[in-house]
Coordinates of C-alpha atoms (C1' of nucleotides) in Angstrom, one line a residue:
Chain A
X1 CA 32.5 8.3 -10.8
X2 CA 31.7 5.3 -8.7
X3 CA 31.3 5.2 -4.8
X4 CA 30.4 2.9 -2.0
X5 CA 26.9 5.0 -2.3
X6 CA 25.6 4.7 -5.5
X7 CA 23.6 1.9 -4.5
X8 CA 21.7 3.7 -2.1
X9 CA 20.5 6.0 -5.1
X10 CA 16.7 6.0 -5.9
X11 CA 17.5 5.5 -9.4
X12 CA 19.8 2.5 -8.9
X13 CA 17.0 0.4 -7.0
X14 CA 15.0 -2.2 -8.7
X15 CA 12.8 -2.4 -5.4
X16 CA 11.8 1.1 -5.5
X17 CA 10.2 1.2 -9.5
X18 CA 8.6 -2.3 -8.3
X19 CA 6.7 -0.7 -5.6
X20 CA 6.1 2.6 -7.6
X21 CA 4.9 0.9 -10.6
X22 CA 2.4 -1.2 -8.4
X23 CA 0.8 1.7 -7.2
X24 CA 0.6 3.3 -10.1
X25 CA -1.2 0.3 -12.1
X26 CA -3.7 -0.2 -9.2
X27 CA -4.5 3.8 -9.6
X28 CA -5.6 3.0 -13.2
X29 CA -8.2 0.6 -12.3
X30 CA -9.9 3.3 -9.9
X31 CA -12.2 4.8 -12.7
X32 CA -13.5 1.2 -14.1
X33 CA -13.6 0.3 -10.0
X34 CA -15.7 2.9 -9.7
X35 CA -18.0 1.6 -12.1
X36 CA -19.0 -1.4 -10.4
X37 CA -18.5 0.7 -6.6
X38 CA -15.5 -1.9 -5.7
X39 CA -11.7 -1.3 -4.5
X40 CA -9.0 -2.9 -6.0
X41 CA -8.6 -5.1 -2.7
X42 CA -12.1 -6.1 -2.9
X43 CA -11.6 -6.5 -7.0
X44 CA -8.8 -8.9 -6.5
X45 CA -10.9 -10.7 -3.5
X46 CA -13.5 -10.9 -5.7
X47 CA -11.6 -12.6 -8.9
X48 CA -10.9 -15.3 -6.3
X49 CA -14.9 -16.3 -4.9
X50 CA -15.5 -15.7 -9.3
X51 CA -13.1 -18.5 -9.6
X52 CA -13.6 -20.8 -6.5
X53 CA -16.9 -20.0 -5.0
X54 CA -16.2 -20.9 -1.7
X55 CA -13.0 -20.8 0.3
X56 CA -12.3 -19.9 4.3
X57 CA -10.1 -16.7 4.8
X58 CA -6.6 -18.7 5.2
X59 CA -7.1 -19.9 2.0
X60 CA -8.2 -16.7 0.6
X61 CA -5.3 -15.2 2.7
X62 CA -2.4 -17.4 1.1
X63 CA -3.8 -16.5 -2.8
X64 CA -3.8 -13.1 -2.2
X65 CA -1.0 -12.3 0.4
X66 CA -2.5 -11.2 2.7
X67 CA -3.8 -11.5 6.4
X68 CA -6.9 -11.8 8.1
X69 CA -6.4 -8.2 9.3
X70 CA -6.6 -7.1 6.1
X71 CA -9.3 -9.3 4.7
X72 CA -11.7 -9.6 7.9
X73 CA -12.4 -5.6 6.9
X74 CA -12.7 -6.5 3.2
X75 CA -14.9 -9.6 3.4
X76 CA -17.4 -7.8 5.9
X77 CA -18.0 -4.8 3.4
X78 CA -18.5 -7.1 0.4
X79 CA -20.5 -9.1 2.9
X80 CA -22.5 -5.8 3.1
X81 CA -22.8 -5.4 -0.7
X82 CA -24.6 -8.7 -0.8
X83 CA -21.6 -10.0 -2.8
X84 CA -20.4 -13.2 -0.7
X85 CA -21.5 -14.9 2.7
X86 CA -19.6 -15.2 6.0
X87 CA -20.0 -18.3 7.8
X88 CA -18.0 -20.4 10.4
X89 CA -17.4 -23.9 9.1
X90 CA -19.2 -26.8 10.4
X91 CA -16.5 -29.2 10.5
X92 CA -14.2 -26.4 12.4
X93 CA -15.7 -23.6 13.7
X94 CA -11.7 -22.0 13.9
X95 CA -12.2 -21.2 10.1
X96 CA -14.8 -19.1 8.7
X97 CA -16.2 -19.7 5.3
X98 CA -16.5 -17.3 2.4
X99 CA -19.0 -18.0 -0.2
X100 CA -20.2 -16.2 -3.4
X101 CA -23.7 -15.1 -3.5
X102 CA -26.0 -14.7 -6.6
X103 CA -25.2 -11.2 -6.8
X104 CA -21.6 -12.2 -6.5
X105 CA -21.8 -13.8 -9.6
X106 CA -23.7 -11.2 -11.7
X107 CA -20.7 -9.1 -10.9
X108 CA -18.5 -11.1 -12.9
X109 CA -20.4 -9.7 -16.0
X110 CA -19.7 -6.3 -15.4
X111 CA -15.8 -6.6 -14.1
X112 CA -15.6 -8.8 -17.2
X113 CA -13.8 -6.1 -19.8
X114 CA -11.5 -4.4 -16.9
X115 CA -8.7 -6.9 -17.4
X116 CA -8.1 -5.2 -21.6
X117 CA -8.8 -1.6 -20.2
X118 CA -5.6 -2.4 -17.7
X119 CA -3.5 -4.5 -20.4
X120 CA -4.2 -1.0 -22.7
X121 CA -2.7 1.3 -19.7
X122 CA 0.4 -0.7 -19.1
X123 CA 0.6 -1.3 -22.8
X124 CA 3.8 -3.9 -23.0
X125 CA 4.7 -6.0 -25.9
X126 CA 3.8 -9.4 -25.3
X127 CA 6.9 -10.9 -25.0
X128 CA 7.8 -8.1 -22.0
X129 CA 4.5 -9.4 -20.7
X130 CA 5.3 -12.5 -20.3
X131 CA 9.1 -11.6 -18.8
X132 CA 7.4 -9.7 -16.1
X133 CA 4.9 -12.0 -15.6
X134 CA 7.8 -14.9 -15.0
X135 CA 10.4 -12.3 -13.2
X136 CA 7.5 -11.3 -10.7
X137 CA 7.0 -15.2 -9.8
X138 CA 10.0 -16.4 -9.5
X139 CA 10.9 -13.3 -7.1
X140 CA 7.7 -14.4 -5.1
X141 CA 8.8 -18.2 -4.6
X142 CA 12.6 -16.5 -4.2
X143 CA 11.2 -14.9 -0.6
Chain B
X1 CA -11.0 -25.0 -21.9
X2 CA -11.1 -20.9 -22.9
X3 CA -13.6 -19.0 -21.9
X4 CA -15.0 -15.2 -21.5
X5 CA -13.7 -14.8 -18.0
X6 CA -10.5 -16.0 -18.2
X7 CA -9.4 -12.7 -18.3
X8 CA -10.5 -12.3 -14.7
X9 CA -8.8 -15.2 -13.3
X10 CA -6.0 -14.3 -10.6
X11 CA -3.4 -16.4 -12.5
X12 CA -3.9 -14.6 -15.5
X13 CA -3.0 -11.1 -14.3
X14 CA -0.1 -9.4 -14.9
X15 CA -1.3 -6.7 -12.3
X16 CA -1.9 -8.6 -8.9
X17 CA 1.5 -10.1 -9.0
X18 CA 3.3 -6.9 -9.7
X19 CA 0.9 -5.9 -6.7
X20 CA 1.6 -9.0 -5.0
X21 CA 5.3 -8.9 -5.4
X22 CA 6.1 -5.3 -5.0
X23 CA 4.3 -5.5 -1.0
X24 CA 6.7 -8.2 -0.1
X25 CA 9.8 -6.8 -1.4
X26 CA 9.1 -3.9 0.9
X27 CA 8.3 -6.8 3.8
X28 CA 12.1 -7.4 3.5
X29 CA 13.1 -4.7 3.9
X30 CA 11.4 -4.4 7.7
X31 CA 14.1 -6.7 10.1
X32 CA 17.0 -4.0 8.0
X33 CA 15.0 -0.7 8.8
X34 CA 14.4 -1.9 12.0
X35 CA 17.8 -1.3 13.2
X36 CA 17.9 2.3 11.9
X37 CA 14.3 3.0 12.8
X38 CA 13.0 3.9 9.5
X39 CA 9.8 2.9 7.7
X40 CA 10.1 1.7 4.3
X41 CA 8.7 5.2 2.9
X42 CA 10.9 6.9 5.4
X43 CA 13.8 5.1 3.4
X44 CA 12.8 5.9 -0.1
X45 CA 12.6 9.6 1.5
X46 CA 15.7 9.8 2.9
X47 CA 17.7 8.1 -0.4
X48 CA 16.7 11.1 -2.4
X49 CA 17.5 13.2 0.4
X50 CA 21.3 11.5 0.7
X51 CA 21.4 12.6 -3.0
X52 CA 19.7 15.9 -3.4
X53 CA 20.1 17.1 0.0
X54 CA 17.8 20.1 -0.8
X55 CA 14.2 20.5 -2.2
X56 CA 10.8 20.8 -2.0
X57 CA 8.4 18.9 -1.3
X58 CA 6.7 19.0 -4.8
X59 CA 10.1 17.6 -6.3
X60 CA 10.2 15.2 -3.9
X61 CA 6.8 13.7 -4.2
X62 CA 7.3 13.7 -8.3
X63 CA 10.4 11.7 -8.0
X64 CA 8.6 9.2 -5.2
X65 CA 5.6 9.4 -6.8
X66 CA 3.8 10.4 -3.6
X67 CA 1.7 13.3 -3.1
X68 CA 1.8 16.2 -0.2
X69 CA -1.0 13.7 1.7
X70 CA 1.5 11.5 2.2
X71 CA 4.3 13.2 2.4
X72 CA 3.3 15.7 4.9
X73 CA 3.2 13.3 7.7
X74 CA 6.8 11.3 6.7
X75 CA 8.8 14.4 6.2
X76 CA 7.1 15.6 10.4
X77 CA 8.3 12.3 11.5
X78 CA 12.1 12.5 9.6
X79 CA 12.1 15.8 10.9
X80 CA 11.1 14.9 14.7
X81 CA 14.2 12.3 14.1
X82 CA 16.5 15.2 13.1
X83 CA 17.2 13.8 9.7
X84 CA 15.6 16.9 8.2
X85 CA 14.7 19.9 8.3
X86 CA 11.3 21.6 7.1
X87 CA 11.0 25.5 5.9
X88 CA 8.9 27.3 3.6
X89 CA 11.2 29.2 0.8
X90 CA 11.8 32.4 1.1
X91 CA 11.5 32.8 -2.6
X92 CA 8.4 31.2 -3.0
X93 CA 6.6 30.8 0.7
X94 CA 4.3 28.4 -1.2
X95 CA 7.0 26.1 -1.4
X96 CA 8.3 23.9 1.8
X97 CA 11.8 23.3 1.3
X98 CA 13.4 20.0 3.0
X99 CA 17.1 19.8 3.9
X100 CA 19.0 17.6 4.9
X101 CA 20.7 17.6 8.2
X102 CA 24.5 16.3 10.0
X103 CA 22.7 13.2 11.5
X104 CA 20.5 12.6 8.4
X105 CA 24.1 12.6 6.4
X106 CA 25.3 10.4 9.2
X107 CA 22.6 7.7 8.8
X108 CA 23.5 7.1 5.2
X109 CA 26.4 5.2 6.6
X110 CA 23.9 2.9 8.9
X111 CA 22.3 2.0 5.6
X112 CA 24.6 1.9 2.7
X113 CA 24.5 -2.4 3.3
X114 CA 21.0 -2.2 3.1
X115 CA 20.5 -2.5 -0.8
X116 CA 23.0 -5.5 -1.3
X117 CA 20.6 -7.6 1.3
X118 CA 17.5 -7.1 -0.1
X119 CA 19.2 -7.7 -3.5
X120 CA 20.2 -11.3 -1.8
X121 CA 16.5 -12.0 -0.8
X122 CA 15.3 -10.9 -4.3
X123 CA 18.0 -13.5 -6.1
X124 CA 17.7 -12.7 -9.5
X125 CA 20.0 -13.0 -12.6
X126 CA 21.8 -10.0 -13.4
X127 CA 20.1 -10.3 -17.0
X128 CA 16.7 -10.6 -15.2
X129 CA 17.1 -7.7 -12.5
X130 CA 18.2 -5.7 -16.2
X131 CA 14.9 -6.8 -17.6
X132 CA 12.8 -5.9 -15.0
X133 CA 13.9 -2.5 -14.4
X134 CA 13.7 -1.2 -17.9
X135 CA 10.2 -3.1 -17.9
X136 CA 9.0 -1.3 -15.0
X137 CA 10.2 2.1 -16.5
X138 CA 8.5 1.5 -19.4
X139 CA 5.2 1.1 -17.4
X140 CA 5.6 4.1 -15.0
X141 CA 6.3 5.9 -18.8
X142 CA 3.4 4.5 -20.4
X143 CA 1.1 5.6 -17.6
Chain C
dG1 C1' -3.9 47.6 -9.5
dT2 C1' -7.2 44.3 -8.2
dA3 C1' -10.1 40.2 -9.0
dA4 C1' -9.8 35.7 -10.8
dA5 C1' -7.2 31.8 -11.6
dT6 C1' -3.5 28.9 -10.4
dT7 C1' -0.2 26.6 -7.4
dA8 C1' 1.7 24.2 -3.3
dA9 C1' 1.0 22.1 1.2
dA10 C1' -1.7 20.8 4.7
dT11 C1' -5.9 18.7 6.2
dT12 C1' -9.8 15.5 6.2
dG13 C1' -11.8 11.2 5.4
dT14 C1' -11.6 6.5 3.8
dA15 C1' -9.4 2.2 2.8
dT16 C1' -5.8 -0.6 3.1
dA17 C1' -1.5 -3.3 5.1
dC18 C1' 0.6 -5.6 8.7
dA19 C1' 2.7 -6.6 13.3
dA20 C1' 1.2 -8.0 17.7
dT21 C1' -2.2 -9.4 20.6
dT22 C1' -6.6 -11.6 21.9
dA23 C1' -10.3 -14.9 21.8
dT24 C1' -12.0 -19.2 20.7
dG25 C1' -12.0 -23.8 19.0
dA26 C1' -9.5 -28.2 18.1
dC27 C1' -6.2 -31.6 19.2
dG28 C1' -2.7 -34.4 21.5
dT29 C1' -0.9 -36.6 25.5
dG30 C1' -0.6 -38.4 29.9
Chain D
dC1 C1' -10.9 -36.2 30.9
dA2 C1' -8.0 -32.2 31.9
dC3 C1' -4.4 -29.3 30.2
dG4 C1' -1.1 -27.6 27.4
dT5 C1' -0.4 -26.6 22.5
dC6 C1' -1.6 -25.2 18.2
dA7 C1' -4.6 -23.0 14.6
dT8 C1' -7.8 -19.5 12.8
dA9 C1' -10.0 -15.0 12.8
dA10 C1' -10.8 -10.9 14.8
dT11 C1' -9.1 -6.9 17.1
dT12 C1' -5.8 -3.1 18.1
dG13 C1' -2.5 0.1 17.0
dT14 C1' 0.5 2.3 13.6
dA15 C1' 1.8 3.9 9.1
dT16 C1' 0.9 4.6 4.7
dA17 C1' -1.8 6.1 0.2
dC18 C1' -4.7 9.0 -2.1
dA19 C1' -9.0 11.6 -3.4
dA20 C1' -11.1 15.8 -2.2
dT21 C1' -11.1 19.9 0.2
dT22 C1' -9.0 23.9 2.4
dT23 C1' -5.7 27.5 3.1
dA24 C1' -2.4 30.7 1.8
dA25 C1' 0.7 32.6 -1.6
dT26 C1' 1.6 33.8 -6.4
dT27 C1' 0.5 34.9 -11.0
dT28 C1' -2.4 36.2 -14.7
dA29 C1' -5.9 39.0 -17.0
dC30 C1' -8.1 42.8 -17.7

DNA sequence: GTAAATTAAATTGTATACAATTATGACGTG
DNA sequence: CACGTCATAATTGTATACAATTTAATTTAC
């Protein structure tokens, strides 16, 4: 029973578990977000100033994918939580600096077991861990 | 070089690309749905539509994973197009029942080339695709 | 048979995402 | 040096997502 529409079935599209799946891991980190009072966005903006402790919002922009109208909002509420500063370079005042504060850093400590709590959630073998892991990549460089 | 927090580096996640990945799939998808003036979660509507062509909004937002918040909203703005049509069941008046219409039937046509292109801009093995899907599954199931 | 509990959608409020536009700074060329 | 071009953020407008609440209908308990 094959016809020129089968491929427009939901349960025939690899795009549509992709984005289903995403939104349903970022809904398990909610209750450890809460914890720590952050959103995933800000989470994932947050593991990059933990890791590089200053960048400007381009560079933050082309880790994460995404734009400056999605990070100006981001970077001005973790601004608020005392978590990073917002500064326009010296060199060139186009770009505008992002750099972990203090408190930034103590952060780390308590964001530090979320990554396990997830991995139990999604609970994959390793081996289909490190599949997706490649599959999700190489579809990234593909676009 | 291993340490404590490498757990919380961005590289390391499994999460931000599927995150990552799964937002610019749906990016593809925009010059397509254009041309038949649908959003992305107008699309993933109207493909269980094409293939169920009646039910509620419950049953939809199980099999879409989306909730009456969201789908309120996308099934007003199908319905303004014409592709469907919004009543509450006479059995049950709890229940809103969507159908769908002539012209949403008709529209199938306008996208039935749709999947084959976005599978081109994805350009993965046939072994991979395989992979993926039954890894994503797995996830929604473990969840 | 009615009050309490449950269910389904809609609504409200907050936070993304992103396209398109704007504002500003930097740079290159005549 | 002036001017056109380019680069970077911020802003604007639209469309999700989803938690929490509200409203209305149905079912359950007693």
């Amino acid at each position: 029973m094959i016809n020129k529409y089968d491929a427009l079935k939901i349960e025939n599209q690899l795009c549509f578990p992709l984005y289903a799946c995403a939104k349903e891991v970022v809904r398990q980190y909610n209750p450890f977000l809460e914890m720590i009072d952050l959103t995933y966005t800000q989470y994932i903006t947050m593991m990059v100033m933990w890791e590089k402790k200053e960048l400007n919002v381009k560079e933050l922009g082309q880790i994460l994918y995404l734009d400056s109208g999605t990070l100006t909002p981001v970077l001005k509420k973790l601004e608020a939580k005392g978590y990073v500063i917002r500064a326009r370079s010296k060199v060139d005042e186009r770009n505008l600096e992002v750099r972990l504060t203090e408190a930034g850093e103590k952060l780390k400590e308590e964001a530090v077991h979320i990554p396990s709590e997830i991995g139990k959630c999604v609970n994959l073998e390793a081996e289909e861990a490190a599949m997706l892991y490649k599959i999700l990549y190489k579809i990234l460089g593909n676009i």
